[in-house]
CSV table of C-alpha atoms in Angstrom, one decimal:
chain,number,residue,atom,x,y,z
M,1,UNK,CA,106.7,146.1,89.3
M,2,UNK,CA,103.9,148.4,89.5
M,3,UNK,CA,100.8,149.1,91.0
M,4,UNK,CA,99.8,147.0,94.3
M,5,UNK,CA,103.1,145.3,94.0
M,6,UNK,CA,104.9,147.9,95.2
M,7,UNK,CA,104.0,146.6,98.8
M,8,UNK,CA,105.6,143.2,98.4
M,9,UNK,CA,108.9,145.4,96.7
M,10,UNK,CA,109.0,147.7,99.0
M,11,UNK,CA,112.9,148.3,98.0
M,12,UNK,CA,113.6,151.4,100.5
M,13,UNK,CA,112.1,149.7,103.6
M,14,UNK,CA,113.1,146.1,102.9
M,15,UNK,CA,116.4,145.6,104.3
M,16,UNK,CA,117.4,143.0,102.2
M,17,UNK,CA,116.3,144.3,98.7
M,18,UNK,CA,117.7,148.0,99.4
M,19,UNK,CA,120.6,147.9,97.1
M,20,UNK,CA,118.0,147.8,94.3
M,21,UNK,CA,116.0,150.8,95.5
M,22,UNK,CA,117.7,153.1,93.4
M,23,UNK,CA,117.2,151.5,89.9
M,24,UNK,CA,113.9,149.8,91.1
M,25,UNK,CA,114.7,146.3,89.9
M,26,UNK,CA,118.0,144.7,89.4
M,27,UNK,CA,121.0,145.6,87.3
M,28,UNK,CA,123.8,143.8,85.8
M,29,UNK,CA,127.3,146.2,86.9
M,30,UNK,CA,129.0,145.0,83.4
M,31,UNK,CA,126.9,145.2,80.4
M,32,UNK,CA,125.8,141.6,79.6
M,33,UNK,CA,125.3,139.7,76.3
M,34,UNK,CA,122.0,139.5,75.0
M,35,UNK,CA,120.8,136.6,72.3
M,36,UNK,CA,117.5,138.5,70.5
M,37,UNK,CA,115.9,136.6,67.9
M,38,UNK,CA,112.6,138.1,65.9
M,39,UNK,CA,110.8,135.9,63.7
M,40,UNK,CA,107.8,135.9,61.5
M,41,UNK,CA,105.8,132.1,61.1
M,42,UNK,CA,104.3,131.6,57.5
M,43,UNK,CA,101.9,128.7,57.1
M,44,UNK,CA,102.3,127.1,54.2
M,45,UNK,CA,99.0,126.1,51.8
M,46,UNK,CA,98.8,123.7,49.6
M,47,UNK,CA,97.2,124.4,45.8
M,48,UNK,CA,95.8,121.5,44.2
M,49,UNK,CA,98.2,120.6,41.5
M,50,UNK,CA,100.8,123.3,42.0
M,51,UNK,CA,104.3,122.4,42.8
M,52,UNK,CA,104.8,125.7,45.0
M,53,UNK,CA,102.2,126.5,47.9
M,54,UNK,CA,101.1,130.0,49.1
M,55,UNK,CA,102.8,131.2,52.1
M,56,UNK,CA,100.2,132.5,54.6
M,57,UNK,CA,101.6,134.9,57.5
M,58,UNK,CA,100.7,133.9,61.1
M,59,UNK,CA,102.0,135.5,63.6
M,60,UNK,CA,105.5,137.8,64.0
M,61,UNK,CA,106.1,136.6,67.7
M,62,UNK,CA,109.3,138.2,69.8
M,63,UNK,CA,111.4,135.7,70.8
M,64,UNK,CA,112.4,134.8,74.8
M,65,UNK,CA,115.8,136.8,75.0
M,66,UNK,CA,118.8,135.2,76.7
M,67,UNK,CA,120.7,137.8,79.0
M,68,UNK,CA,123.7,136.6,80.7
M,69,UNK,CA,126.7,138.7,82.6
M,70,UNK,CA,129.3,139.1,85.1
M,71,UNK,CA,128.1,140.0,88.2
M,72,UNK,CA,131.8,141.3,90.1
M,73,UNK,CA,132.0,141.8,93.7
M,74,UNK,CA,134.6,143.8,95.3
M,75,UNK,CA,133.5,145.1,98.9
M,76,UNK,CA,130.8,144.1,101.5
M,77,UNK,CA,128.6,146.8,99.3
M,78,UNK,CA,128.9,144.8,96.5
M,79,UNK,CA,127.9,141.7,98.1
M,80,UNK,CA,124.3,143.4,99.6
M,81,UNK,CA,123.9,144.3,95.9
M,82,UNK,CA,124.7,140.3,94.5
M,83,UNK,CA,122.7,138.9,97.5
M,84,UNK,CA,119.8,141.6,96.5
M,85,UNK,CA,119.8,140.7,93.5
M,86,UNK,CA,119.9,136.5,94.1
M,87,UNK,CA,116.1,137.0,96.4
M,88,UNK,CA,114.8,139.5,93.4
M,89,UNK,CA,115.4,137.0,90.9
M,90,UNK,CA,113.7,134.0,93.5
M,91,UNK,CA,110.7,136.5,94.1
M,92,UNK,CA,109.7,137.6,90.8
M,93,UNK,CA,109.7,133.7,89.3
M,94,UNK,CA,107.2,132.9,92.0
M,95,UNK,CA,103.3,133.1,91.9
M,96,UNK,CA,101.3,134.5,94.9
M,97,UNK,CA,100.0,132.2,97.3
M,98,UNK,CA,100.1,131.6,100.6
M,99,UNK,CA,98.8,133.3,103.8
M,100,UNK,CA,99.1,136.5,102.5
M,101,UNK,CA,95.6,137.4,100.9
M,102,UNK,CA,96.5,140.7,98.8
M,103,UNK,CA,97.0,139.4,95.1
M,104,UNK,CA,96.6,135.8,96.1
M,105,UNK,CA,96.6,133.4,93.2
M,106,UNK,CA,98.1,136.2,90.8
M,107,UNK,CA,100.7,134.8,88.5
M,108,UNK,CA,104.8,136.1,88.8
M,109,UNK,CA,105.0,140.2,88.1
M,110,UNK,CA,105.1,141.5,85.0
M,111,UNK,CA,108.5,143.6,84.8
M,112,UNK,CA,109.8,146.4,82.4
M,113,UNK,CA,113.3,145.7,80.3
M,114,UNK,CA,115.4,148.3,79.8
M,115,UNK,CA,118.6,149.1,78.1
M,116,UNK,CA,120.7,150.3,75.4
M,117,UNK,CA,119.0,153.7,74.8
M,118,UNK,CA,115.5,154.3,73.8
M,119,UNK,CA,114.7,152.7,70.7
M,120,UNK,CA,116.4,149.7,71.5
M,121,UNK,CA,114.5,148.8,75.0
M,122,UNK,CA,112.7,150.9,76.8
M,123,UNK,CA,110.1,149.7,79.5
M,124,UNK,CA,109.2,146.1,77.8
M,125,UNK,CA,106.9,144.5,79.3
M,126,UNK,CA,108.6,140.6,80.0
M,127,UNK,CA,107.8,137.7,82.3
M,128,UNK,CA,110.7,136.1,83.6
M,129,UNK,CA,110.9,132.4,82.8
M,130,UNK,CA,113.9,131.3,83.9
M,131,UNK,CA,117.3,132.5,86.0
M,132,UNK,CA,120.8,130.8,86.6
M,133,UNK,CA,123.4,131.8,89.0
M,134,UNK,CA,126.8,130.4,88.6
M,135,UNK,CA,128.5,129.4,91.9
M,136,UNK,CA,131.9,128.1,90.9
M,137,UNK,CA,134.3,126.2,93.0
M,138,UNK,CA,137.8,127.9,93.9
M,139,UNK,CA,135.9,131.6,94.0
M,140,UNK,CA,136.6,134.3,96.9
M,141,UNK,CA,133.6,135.1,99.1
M,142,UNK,CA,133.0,138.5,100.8
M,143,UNK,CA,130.6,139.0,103.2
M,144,UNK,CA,127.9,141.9,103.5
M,145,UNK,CA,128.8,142.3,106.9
M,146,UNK,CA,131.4,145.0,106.8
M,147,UNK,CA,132.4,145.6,110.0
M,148,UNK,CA,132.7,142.0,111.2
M,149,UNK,CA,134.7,140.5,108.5
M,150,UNK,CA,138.1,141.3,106.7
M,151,UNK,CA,138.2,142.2,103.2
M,152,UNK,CA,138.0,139.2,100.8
M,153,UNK,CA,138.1,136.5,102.9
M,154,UNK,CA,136.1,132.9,103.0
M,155,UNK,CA,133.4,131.5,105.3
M,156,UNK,CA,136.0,128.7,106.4
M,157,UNK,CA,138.2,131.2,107.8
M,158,UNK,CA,136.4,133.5,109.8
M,159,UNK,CA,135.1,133.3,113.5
M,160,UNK,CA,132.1,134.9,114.8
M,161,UNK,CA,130.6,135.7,117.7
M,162,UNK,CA,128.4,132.8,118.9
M,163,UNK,CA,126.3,135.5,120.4
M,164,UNK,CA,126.0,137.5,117.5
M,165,UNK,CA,122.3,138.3,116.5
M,166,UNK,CA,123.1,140.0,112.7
M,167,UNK,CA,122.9,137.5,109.5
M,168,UNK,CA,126.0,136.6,107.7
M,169,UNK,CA,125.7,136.2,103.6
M,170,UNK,CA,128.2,135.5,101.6
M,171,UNK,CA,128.9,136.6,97.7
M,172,UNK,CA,131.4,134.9,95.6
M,173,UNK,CA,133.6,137.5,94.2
M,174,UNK,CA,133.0,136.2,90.4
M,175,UNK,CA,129.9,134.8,89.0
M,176,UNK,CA,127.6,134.9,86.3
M,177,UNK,CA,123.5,135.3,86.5
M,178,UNK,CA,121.7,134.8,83.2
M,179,UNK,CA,117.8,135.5,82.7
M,180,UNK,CA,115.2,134.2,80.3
M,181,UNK,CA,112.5,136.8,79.6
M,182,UNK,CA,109.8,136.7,77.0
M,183,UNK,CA,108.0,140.0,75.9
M,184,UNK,CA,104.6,140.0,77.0
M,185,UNK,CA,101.7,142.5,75.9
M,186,UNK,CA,97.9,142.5,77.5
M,187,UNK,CA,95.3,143.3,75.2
M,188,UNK,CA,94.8,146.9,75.5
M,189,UNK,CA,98.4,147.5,74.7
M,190,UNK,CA,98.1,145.8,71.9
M,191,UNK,CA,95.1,147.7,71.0
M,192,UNK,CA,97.0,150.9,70.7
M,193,UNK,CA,99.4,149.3,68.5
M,194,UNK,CA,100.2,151.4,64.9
M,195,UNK,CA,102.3,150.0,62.3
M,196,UNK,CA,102.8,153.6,61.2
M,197,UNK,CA,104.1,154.7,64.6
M,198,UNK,CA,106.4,151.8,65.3
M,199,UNK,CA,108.4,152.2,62.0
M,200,UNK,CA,108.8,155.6,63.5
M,201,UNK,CA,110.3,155.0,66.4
M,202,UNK,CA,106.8,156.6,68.4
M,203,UNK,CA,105.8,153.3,70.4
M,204,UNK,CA,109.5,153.0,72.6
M,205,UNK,CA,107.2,153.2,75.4
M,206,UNK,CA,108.6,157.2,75.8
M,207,UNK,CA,105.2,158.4,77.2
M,208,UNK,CA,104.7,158.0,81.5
M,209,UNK,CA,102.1,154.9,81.0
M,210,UNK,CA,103.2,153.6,77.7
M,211,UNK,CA,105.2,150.2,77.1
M,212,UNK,CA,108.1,150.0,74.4
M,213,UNK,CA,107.4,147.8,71.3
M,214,UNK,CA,110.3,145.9,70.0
């Protein structure tokens, strides 16, 4: 997220989303798998009396990509990162509205994909459409509470203080979180869109306000 946005994710004064402050957004900590699909829509036109009609080009549209992965957790640290992640995912698929005024009425953030080198993806511009965490029966929990809780242990089994004024979350050692994203590109990037450039690699969004092009 950019711009005015950066007040709502606030990552290095917002206790909760901290974990992310480093890479600005969320990460998966075991390289996912990724479904891409590129297409190009032909409308087909009829001739009168011709067996075989003209194929018209439409449109060359990106595909939403499917990206799911492990997500292990191993430690307390581990566990901020996974519950970090959960409430980025549940921010960014939700509009502005509300009581707060700023950006009221704006639509989910537009945020920047990244991965697998430069000319692969490299700041594209996607909406998120969809996320799904897996929560599977029979699964370890640690909690991001280090000091209060033993290593690896689950909620059923651990006592706390009734006094106690610090939240408890839990993390299931093993689960999967998968994101729908569509590429998404306003009208003045589109603008400085070159056919020329993109077959040479020059529009992977490698200059400071650019967007990659995929």
């Amino acid at each position: 997220p950019e711009g005015r946005l950066q007040d709502f994710f606030d990552f290095k004064n917002n206790p909760l989303l901290q974990p992310l402050a480093k890479t600005n957004g969320m990460f998966w900590p075991i390289t996912p798998s990724m479904v891409i699909q590129h297409s190009a829509n032909y409308n087909p036109l009829a001739q009168t009396h011709s067996n075989y009609p003209f194929q018209a080009c439409q449109t060359s549209p990106i595909d939403s990509i499917n990206i799911i992965g492990a997500f292990p957790v191993q430690n307390s640290e581990d566990a901020k990162h996974w519950v970090a992640t959960v409430n980025f995912l549940r921010t960014v698929t939700k509009m502005f509205f509300g009581r707060d005024q700023d950006l009221k009425g704006n639509p989910p953030p537009i945020l920047h994909l990244s991965g697998y080198g430069a000319h692969m993806f490299n700041k594209v511009p996607v909406v998120l459409n969809s996320f799904n965490v897996e929560l599977a029966s029979g699964i370890d929990d640690i909690s991001t509470k280090q000091e209060a809780v033993p290593f690896q242990t689950t909620p059923q089994n651990v006592h706390f203080d009734v006094n106690s004024t610090e939240e408890q979350t839990w993390a299931p050692t093993r689960s999967n979180i998968s994101v729908l994203v569509t590429p998404i590109y306003s009208r003045d990037s589109i603008k400085n869109f070159s056919m020329k450039k993109f077959v040479r690699g020059e529009l992977n969004g490698k200059g400071e306000n650019e967007v990659g092009f995929i």
